[in-house]
XYZ file of C-alpha atoms in Angstrom:
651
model
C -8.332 -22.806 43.438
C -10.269 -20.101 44.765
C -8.019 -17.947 45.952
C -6.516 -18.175 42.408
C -9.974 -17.397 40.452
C -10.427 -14.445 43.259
C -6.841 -12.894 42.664
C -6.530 -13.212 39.029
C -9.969 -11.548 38.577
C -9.039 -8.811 40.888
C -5.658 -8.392 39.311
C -7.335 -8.219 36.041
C -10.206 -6.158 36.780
C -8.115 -3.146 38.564
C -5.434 -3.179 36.107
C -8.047 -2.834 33.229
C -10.174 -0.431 34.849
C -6.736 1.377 35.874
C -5.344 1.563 32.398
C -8.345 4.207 31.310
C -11.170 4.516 34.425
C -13.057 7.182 31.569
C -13.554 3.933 29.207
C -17.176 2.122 29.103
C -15.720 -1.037 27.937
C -12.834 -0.666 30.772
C -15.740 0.316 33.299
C -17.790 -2.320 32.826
C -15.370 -5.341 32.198
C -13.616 -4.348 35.680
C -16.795 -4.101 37.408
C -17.919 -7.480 36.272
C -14.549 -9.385 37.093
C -14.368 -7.348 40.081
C -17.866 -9.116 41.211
C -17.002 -12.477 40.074
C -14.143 -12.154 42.630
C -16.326 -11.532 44.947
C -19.101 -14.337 44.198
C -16.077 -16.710 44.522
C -14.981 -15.567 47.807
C -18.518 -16.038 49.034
C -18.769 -19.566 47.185
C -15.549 -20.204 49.111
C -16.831 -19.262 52.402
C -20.408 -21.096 52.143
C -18.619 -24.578 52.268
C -16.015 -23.396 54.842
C -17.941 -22.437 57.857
C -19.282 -24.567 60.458
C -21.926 -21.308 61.980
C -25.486 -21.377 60.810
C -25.792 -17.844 60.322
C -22.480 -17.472 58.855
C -23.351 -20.136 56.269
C -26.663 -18.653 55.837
C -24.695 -15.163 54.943
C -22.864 -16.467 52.327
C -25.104 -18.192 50.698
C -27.297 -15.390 50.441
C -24.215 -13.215 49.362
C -23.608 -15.552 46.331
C -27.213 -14.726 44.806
C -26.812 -11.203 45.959
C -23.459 -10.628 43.845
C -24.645 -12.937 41.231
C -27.731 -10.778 40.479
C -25.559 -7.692 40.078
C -22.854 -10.355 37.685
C -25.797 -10.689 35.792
C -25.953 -6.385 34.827
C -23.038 -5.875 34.336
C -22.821 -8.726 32.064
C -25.495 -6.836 29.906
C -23.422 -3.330 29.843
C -20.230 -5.211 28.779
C -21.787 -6.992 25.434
C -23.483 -3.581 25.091
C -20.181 -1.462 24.940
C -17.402 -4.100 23.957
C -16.072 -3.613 21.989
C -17.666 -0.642 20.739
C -21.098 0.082 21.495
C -23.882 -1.166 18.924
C -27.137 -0.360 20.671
C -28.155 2.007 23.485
C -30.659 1.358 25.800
C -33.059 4.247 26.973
C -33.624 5.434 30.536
C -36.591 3.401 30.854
C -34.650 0.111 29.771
C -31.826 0.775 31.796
C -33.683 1.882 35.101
C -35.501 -1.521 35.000
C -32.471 -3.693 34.101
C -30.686 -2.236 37.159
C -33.641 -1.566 39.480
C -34.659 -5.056 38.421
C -30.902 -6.203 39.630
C -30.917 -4.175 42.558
C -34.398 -5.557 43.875
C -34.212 -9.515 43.792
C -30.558 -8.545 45.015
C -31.544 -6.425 48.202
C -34.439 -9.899 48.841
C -32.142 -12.390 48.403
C -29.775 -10.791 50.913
C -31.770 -9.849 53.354
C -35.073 -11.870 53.284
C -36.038 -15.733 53.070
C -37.892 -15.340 50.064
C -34.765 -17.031 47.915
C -32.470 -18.636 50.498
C -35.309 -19.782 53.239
C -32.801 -22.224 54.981
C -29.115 -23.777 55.078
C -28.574 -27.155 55.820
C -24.721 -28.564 56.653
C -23.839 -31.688 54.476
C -20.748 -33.009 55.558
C -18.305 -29.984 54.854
C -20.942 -27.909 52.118
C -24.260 -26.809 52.848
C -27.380 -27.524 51.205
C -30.312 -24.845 50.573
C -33.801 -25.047 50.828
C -34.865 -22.467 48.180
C -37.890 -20.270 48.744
C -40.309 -18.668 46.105
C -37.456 -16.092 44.889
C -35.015 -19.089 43.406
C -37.278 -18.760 40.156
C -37.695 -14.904 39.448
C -33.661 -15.166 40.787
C -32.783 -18.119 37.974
C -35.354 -15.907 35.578
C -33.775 -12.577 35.525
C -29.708 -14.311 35.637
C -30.442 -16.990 32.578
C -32.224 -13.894 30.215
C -29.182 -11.667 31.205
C -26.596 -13.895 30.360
C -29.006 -14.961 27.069
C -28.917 -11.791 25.991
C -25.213 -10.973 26.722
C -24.409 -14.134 24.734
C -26.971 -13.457 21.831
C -25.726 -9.493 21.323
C -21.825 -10.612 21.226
C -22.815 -13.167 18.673
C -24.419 -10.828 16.591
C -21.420 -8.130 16.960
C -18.871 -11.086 16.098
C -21.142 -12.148 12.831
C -21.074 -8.387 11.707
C -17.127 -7.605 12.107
C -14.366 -8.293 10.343
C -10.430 -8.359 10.931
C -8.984 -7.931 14.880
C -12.620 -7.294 16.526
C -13.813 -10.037 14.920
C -10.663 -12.225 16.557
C -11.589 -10.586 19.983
C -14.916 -10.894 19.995
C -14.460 -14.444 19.394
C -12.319 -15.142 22.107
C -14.453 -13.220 24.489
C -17.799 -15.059 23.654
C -15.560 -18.574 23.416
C -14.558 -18.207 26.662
C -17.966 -16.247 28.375
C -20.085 -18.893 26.870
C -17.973 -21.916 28.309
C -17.736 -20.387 31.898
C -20.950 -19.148 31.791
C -22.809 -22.545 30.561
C -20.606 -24.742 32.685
C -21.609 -22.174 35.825
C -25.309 -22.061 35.503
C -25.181 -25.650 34.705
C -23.707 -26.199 38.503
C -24.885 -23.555 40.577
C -28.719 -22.771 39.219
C -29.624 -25.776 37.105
C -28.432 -28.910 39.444
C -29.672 -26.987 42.776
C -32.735 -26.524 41.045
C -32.913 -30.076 41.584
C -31.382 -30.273 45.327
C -28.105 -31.683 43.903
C -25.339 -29.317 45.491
C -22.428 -31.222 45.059
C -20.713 -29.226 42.072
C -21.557 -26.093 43.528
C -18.126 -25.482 44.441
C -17.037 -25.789 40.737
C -18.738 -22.922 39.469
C -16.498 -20.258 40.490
C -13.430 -22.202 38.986
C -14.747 -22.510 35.457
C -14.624 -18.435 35.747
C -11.119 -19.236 34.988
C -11.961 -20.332 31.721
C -13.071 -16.670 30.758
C -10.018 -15.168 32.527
C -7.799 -17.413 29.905
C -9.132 -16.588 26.661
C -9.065 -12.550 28.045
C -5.764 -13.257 29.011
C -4.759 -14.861 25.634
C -6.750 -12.590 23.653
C -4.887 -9.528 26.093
C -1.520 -11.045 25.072
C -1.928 -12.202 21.097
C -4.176 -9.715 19.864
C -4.025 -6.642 22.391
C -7.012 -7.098 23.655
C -7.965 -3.716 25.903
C -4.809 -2.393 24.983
C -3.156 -3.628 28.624
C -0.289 -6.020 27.602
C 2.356 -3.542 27.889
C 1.081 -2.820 31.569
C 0.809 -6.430 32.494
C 4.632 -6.692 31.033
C 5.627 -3.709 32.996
C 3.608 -5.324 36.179
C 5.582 -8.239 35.778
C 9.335 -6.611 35.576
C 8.431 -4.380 38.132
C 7.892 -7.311 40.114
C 11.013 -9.515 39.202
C 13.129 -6.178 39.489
C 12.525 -5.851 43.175
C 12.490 -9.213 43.747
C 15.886 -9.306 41.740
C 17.163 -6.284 43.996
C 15.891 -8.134 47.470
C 17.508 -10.871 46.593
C 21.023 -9.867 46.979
C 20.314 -7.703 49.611
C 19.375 -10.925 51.713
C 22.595 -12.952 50.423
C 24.791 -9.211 51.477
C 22.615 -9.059 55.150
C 23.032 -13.176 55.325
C 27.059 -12.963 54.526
C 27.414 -9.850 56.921
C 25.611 -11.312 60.096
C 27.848 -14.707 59.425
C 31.299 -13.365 58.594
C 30.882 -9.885 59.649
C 28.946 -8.916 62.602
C 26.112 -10.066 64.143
C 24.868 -6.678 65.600
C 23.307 -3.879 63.318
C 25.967 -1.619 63.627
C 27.041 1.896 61.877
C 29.133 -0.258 59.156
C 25.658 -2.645 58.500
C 23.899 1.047 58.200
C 26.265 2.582 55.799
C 26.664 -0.183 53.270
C 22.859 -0.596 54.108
C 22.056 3.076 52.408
C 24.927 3.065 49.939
C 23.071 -0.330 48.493
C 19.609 1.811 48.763
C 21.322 4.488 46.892
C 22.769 1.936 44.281
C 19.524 0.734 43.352
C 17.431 3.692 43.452
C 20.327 4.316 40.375
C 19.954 0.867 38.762
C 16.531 -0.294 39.444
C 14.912 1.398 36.511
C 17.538 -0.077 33.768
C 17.106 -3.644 35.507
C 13.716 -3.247 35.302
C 13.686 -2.567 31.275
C 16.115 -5.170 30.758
C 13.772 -7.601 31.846
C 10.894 -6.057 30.310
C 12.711 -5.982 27.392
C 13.967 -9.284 27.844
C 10.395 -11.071 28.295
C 8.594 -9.154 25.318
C 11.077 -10.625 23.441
C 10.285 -14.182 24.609
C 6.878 -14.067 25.869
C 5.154 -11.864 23.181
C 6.293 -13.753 20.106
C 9.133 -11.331 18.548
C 6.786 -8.443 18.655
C 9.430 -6.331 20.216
C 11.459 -6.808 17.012
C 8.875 -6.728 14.906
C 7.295 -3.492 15.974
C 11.151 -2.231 15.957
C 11.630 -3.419 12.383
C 8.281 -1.855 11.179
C 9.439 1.573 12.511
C 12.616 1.451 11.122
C 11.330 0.526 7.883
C 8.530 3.647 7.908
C 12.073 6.284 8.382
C 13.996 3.776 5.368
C 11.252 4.567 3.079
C 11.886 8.428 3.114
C 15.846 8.050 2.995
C 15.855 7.339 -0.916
C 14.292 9.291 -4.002
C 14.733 5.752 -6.128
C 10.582 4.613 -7.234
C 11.889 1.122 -7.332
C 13.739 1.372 -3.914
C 10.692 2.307 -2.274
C 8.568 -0.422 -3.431
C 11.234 -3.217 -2.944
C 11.640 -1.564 1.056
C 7.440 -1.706 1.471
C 7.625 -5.267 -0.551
C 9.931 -6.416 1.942
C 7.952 -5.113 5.346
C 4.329 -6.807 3.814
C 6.383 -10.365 2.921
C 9.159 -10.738 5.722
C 8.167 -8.356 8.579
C 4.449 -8.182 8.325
C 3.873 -12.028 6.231
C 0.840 -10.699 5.002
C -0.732 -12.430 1.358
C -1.071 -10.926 -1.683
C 0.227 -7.235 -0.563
C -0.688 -4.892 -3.299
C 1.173 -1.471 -4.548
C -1.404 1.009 -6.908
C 0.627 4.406 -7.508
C -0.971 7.074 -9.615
C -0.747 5.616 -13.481
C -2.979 2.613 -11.901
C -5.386 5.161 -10.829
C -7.671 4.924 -14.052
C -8.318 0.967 -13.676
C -11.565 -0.122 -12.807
C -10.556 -2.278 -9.394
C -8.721 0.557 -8.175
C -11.711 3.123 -8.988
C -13.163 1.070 -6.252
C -10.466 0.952 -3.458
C -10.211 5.417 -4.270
C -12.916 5.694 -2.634
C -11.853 4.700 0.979
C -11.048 7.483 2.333
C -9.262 6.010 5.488
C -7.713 2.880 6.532
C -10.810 0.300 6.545
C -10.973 -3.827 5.691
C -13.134 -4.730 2.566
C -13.685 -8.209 3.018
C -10.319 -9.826 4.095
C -8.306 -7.017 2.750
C -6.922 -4.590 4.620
C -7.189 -0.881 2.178
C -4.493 1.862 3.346
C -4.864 5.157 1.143
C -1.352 6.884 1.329
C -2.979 10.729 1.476
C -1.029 13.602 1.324
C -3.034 16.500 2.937
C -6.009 15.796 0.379
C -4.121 14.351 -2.398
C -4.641 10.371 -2.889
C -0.849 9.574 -3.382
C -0.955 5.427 -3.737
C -2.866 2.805 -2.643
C -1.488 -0.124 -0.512
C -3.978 -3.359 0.074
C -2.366 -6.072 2.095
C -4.390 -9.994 2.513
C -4.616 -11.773 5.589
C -1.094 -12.315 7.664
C 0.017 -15.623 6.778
C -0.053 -16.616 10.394
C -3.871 -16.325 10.537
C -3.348 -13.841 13.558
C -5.571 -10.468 13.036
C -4.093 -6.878 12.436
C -3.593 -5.477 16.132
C -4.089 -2.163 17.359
C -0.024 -1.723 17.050
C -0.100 -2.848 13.900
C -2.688 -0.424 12.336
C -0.651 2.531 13.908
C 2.387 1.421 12.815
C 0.879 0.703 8.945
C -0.784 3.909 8.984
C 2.467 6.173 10.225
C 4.302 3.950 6.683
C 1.242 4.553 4.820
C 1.916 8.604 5.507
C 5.862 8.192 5.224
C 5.148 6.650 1.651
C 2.921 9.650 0.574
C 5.658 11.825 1.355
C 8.345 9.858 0.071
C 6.523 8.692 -3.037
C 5.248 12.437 -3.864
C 8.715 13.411 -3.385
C 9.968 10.836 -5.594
C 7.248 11.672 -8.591
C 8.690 15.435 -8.374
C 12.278 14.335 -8.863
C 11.344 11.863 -11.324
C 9.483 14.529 -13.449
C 12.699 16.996 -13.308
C 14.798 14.307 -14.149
C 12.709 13.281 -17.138
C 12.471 17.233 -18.192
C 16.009 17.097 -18.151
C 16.481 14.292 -19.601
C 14.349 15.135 -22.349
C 15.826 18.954 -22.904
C 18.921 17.349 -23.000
C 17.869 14.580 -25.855
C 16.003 17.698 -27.577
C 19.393 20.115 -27.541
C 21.642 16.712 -28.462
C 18.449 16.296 -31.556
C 18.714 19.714 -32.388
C 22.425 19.593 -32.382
C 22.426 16.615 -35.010
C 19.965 18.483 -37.440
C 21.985 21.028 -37.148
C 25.038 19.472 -38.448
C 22.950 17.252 -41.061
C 21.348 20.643 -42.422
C 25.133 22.620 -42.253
C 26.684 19.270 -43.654
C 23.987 19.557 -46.904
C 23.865 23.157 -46.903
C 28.085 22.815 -47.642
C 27.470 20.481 -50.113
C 25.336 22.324 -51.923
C 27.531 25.577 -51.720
C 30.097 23.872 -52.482
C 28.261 22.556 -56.102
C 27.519 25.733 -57.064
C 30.303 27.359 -56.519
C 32.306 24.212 -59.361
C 28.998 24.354 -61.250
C 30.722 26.518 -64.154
C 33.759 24.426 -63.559
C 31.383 21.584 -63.842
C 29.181 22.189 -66.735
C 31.768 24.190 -68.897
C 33.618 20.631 -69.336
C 30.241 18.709 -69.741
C 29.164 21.139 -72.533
C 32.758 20.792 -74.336
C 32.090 16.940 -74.138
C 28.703 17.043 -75.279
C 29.028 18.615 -78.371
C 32.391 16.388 -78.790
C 30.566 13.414 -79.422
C 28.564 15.082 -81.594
C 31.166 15.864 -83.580
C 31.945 12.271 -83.754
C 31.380 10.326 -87.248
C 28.471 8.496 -87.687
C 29.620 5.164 -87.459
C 27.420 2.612 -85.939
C 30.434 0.502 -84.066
C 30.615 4.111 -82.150
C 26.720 4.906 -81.620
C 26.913 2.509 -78.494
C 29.550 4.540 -76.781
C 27.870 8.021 -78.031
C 24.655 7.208 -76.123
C 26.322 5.885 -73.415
C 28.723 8.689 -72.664
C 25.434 11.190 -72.848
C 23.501 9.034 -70.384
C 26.996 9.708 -68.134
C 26.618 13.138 -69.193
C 22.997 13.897 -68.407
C 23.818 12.132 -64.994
C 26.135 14.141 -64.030
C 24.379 17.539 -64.947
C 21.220 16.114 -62.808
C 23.270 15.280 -59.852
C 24.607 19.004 -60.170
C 20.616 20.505 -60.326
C 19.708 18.021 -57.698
C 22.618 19.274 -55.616
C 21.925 22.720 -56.518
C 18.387 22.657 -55.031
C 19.404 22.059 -51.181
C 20.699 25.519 -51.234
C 17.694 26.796 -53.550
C 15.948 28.753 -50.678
C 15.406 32.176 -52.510
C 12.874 31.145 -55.409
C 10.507 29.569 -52.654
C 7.102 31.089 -52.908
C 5.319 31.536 -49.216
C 1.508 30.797 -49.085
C -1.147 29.549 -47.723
C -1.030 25.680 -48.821
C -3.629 22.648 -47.826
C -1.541 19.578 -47.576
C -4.718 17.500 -48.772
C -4.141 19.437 -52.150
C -0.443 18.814 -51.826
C -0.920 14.914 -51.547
C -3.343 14.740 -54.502
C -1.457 17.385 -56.896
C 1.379 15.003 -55.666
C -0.321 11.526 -57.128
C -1.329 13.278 -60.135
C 2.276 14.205 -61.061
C 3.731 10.349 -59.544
C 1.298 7.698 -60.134
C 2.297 5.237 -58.045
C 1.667 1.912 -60.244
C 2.004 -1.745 -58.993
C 0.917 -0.496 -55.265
C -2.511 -0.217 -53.986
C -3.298 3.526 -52.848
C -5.088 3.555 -49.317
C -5.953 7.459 -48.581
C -6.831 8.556 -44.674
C -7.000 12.698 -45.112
C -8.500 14.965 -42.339
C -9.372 18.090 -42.542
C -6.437 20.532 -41.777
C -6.051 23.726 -41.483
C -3.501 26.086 -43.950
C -0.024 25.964 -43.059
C 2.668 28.401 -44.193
C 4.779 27.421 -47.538
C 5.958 26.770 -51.180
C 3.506 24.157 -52.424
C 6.311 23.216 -55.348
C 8.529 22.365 -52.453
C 5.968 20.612 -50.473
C 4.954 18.399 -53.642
C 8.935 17.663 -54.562
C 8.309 16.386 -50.590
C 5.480 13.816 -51.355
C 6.909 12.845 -55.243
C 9.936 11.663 -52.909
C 8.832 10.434 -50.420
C 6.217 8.407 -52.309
C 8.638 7.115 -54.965
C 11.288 5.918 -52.622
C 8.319 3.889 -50.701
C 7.117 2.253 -54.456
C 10.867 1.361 -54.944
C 10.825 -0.313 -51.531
C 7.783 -2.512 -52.582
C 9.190 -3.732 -55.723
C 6.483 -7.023 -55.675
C 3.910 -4.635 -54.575
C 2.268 -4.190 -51.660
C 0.411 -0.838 -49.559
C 0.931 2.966 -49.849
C -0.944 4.462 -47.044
C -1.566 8.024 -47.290
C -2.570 9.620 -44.087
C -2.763 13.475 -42.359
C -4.186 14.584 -39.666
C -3.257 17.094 -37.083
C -1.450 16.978 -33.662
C -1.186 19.072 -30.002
C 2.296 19.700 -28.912
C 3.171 22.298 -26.014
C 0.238 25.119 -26.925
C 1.298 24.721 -30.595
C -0.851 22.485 -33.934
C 1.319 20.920 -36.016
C -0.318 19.124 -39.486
C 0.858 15.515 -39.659
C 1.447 13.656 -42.849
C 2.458 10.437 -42.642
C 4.066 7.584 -45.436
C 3.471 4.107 -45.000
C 4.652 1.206 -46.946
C 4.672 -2.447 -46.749
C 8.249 -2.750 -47.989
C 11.518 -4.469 -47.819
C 11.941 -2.066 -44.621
C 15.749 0.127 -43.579
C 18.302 -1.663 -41.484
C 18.108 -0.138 -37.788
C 21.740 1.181 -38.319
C 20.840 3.036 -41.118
C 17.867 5.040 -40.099
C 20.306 7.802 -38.469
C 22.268 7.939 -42.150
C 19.266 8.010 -44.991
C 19.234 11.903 -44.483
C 22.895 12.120 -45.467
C 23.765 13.435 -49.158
C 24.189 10.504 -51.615
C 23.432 7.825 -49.231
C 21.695 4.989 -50.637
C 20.072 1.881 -48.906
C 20.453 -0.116 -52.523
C 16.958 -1.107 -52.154
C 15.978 2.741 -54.128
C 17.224 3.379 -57.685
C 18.216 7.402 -56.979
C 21.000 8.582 -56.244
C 20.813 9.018 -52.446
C 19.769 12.716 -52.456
C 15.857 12.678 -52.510
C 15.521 11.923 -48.651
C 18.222 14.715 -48.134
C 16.351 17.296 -50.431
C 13.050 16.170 -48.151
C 14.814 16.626 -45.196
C 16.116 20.291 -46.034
C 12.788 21.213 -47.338
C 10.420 20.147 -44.250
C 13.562 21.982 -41.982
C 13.025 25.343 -44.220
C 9.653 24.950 -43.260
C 9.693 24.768 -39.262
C 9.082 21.088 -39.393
C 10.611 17.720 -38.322
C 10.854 14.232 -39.951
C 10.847 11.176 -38.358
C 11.263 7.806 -39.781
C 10.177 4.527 -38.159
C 10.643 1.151 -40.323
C 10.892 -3.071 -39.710
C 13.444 -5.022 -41.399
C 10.611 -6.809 -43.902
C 7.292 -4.941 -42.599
C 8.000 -1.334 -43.883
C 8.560 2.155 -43.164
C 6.915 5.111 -41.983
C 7.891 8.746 -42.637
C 6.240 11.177 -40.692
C 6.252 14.622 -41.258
C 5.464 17.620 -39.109
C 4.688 20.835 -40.265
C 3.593 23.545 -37.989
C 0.219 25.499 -38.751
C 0.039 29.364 -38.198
């Protein structure tokens, strides 16, 4: 068992201190499993010699290395796994000079080991004055070793926390069991479990190995992998170069002739060619089996951080990072804020992390581009309970800046597209105004140019039935061939007026003025009134127009209420691309207009039944507000109401 606890502990300490010699942690951790090597080779050798001044050597050697165990025990809680405190020159001066001295006397004086006795196959010590100062200065230096990694594991969070914990798990076991058999129960002349002590180092040695394995602990499992296939590659290679020397000397020749020397450098020259691809199958090999499926997994991750950049799709990238946080990563709770989520108070918060950093339990990655904060990703614990390794964080961070890129990108394209999009709905709009306005504008020509043809005929049969007898069994049809008759010739003036541009008198007009000129001359009646003006500035245009506008549009939303109900009245003014446009906006609480109908109640003698007129008012409206630079919209429920909105631009 010894020669085990010696060679793993010198394995481990000159691979560590190997891996980065400029690194205090590294330094110090090698230097202390480096002299725990040592104190078991002395242990080893104190129960193994039959010599008197050999025993008394090595018994003197284990308090002389264990003083020096005991600083560098201090300098490792100090610097792993980052260093917390500093001591001064003064403080560190007398923890090593301190080491030093009761070293140097218990070597080479009998102030601590004054005699060895042989018990059977140990020996025995008679302590001298020393033991105590010895037993002093080694139980407040591992006290305080234990005491400052406790604190440092009750202060962190996420993967040093995890290490940490495995490093004071196992340093307090090993330690405790250790004093407990070589300082305590001597202190008492009991010796018999002396030979223990250096075995329960092992104990420390397996939860640094586990912690080196599952949760990168000093960075060194890809050199203890490497280590390892190096190893079983040249063993792999020896191997059947024994079975080719064994099946040469038995079926061949027994000499070592020129043939045995040929084939003997051709297979030198054959694996100097091979050795290095053996050697990364098998590392590749035992990663896969011995490390959990990190090899895939870190694979998968990588390929995942390229993925993200292959596709300008918003909802691609999100369902590729989903993916990696639930079935590569299996972290909880994995959280996606892009830039609208910006304003909400939880992410206000996590906006100002300006790096990758855990709060609480989460881990917070800002996805920065140069200085811009891009998106936010916050993933929850892994569902395995294992901490975020060193691999992991590198590998998160290198997707966290893929996803800037590729989001940023994304929000570009999505804003042409969307300017496109929208050009193209204005120029189709425009187009369909266009061909309402020409379609009205025809109608209207057309009108005028029959309205001779039209009224010449009506006037004949006008004064026809005047010429008719008084007799009352005709005064029925009389009045009810006029009413046709008056019809008619209002349909014609109606029509007449789409195409009435030339009369229009330009002005300044307040469309506050026009809305109350425009009650005055249409009550409404059976409707309650509800009024929201704000003060607007003038706009350009004929106020007789603009009031034929409101008597419309506020008639045709009385008609629609025909149980009553609310006529809301409202203006106010509106921002659109560098240019004010006055807002008045019709509201009832009405019957409502059919969805497939709202594209049609602009057309010329359309009529939604629910409206007495003759389905040219909204038409007249519509040419009217398009004379003037302005748009109408119309938004209305089946059973709620309408709402006609009307822009007019101010100058």
């Amino acid at each position: 068992m010894w020669l085990i606890t010696t060679l793993v502990n010198l394995i481990l300490g000159v691979t560590i201190f190997w891996r980065n010699p400029r690194s205090p942690v590294n330094r110090s951790f090698s230097v202390l499993v480096l002299l725990i090597a040592l104190w078991t080779v002395a242990n080893y050798f104190s129960d193994h010699t039959q010599i008197l001044w050999q025993a008394i050597f090595w018994n003197r050697a284990i308090y002389f290395v264990s003083s020096f165990i005991a600083t560098a025990s201090v300098f490792f809680s100090i610097y792993f796994p980052r260093q917390k405190i500093f001591l001064d020159r003064k403080a560190t001066l007398w923890l090593v000079g301190t080491g030093i001295g009761i070293g140097i006397l218990s070597m080479f004086s009998k102030l601590l080991v004054k005699e060895v006795v042989f018990v059977g196959s140990r020996t025995e010590i008679n302590f001298g004055p020393l033991f105590f100062a010895h037993s002093a200065y080694l139980l407040g230096c591992v006290g305080f070793s234990l005491f400052h990694l406790w604190d440092k594991y009750r202060k962190s969070i996420g993967l040093v926390r995890t290490q940490l914990g495995y490093v004071f798990l196992g340093f307090f076991i090993s330690t405790f069991l250790s004093i407990i058999t070589n300082v305590i129960l001597p202190t008492f002349a009991y010796f018999e479990l002396t030979s223990f002590g250096p075995s329960f180092m092992l104990i420390m040695v397996g939860f640094i190995s586990y912690a080196i394995t599952k949760h990168r602990l000093l960075d060194i499992s890809v050199i203890i992998s490497r280590a390892l296939a190096e190893v079983l590659a040249v063993f792999f290679h020896g191997t059947i170069y024994l079975i080719l020397v064994w099946f040469y000397v038995n079926y061949i020749s027994a000499k070592i002739d020129f043939p045995f020397l040929v084939w003997t450098v051709a297979y030198g020259i054959l694996v100097g060619q091979t050795h290095q691809s053996v050697r990364l199958f098998i590392q590749t090999t035992s990663d896969k089996v011995f490390l959990k499926g990190k090899y895939d997994y870190y694979k998968e991750l990588s390929e995942i951080s390229s993925r993200v950049t292959r596709t300008l799709s918003l909802e691609n990238i999100l369902s590729t990072l989903q993916r990696a946080f639930y079935e590569v990563i299996e972290v909880s709770n994995p959280r996606i804020y892009l830039w609208e989520d910006f304003d909400r108070p939880e992410v206000r918060e996590l906006m100002e992390v300006k790096e990758m950093s855990f709060r609480g339990e989460d881990l917070v990655i800002p996805c920065r581009l140069e200085d811009r904060l891009i998106a936010i990703i916050v993933l929850g614990k892994k569902l395995s309970e294992d901490a975020y390794t060193d691999e992991d964080l590198r590998l998160l961070q290198v997707l966290a800046n893929q996803t800037a890129v590729a989001l940023d990108h994304t929000r570009t394209y999505e804003e042409i597209k969307q300017d496109y999009e929208a050009s193209r709905e204005k120029l189709l709009e425009t187009e369909r105004l266009l061909a309402r306005s020409e379609r009205i504008a025809s109608l209207a020509n057309l009108i005028r140019e029959y309205n001779h043809e039209i009224k010449t005929p009506l006037a004949i049969l006008r004064n026809e039935l005047a010429l008719l007898p008084d007799d009352p069994s005709l005064e029925n049809f009389r009045e009810k061939a006029i009413k046709a008759i008056e019809r008619i010739k209002d349909i014609v003036e109606s029509t007449l007026r789409l195409s009435d541009v030339g009369k229009r008198k330009i002005e300044d007009v307040n469309l506050n003025e026009v809305i109350e000129e425009s009650l005055k001359l249409f009550p409404p009646s059976g409707v309650e009134v509800i009024k929201e003006l704000s003060p607007l500035p003038t706009i350009k245009g004929d106020s007789d127009d603009l009031k034929m506008v409101l008597v419309n549009l506020i008639k045709n939303a009385v008609e629609a209420m025909p149980q009553g109900g609310e006529l809301r009245l409202k203006s106010y003014t509106e921002q659109e691309q560098d240019k004010t446009y006055v807002i008045l906006e019709v509201k009832d609480t009405g019957v409502g207009i059919p969805k497939e109908n709202l594209e049609k109640i602009f057309e010329p003698f359309f009529s939604t039944h629910v409206t007495k007129g003759r389905g040219l008012g909204l038409s007249i409206v519509f040419r009217v507000v398009r004379e003037h630079g302005g748009k109408i919209q119309v938004e209305s429920e089946l059973g709620k109401g309408s709402t006609f909105r009307v822009a007019l631009p101010s100058f």
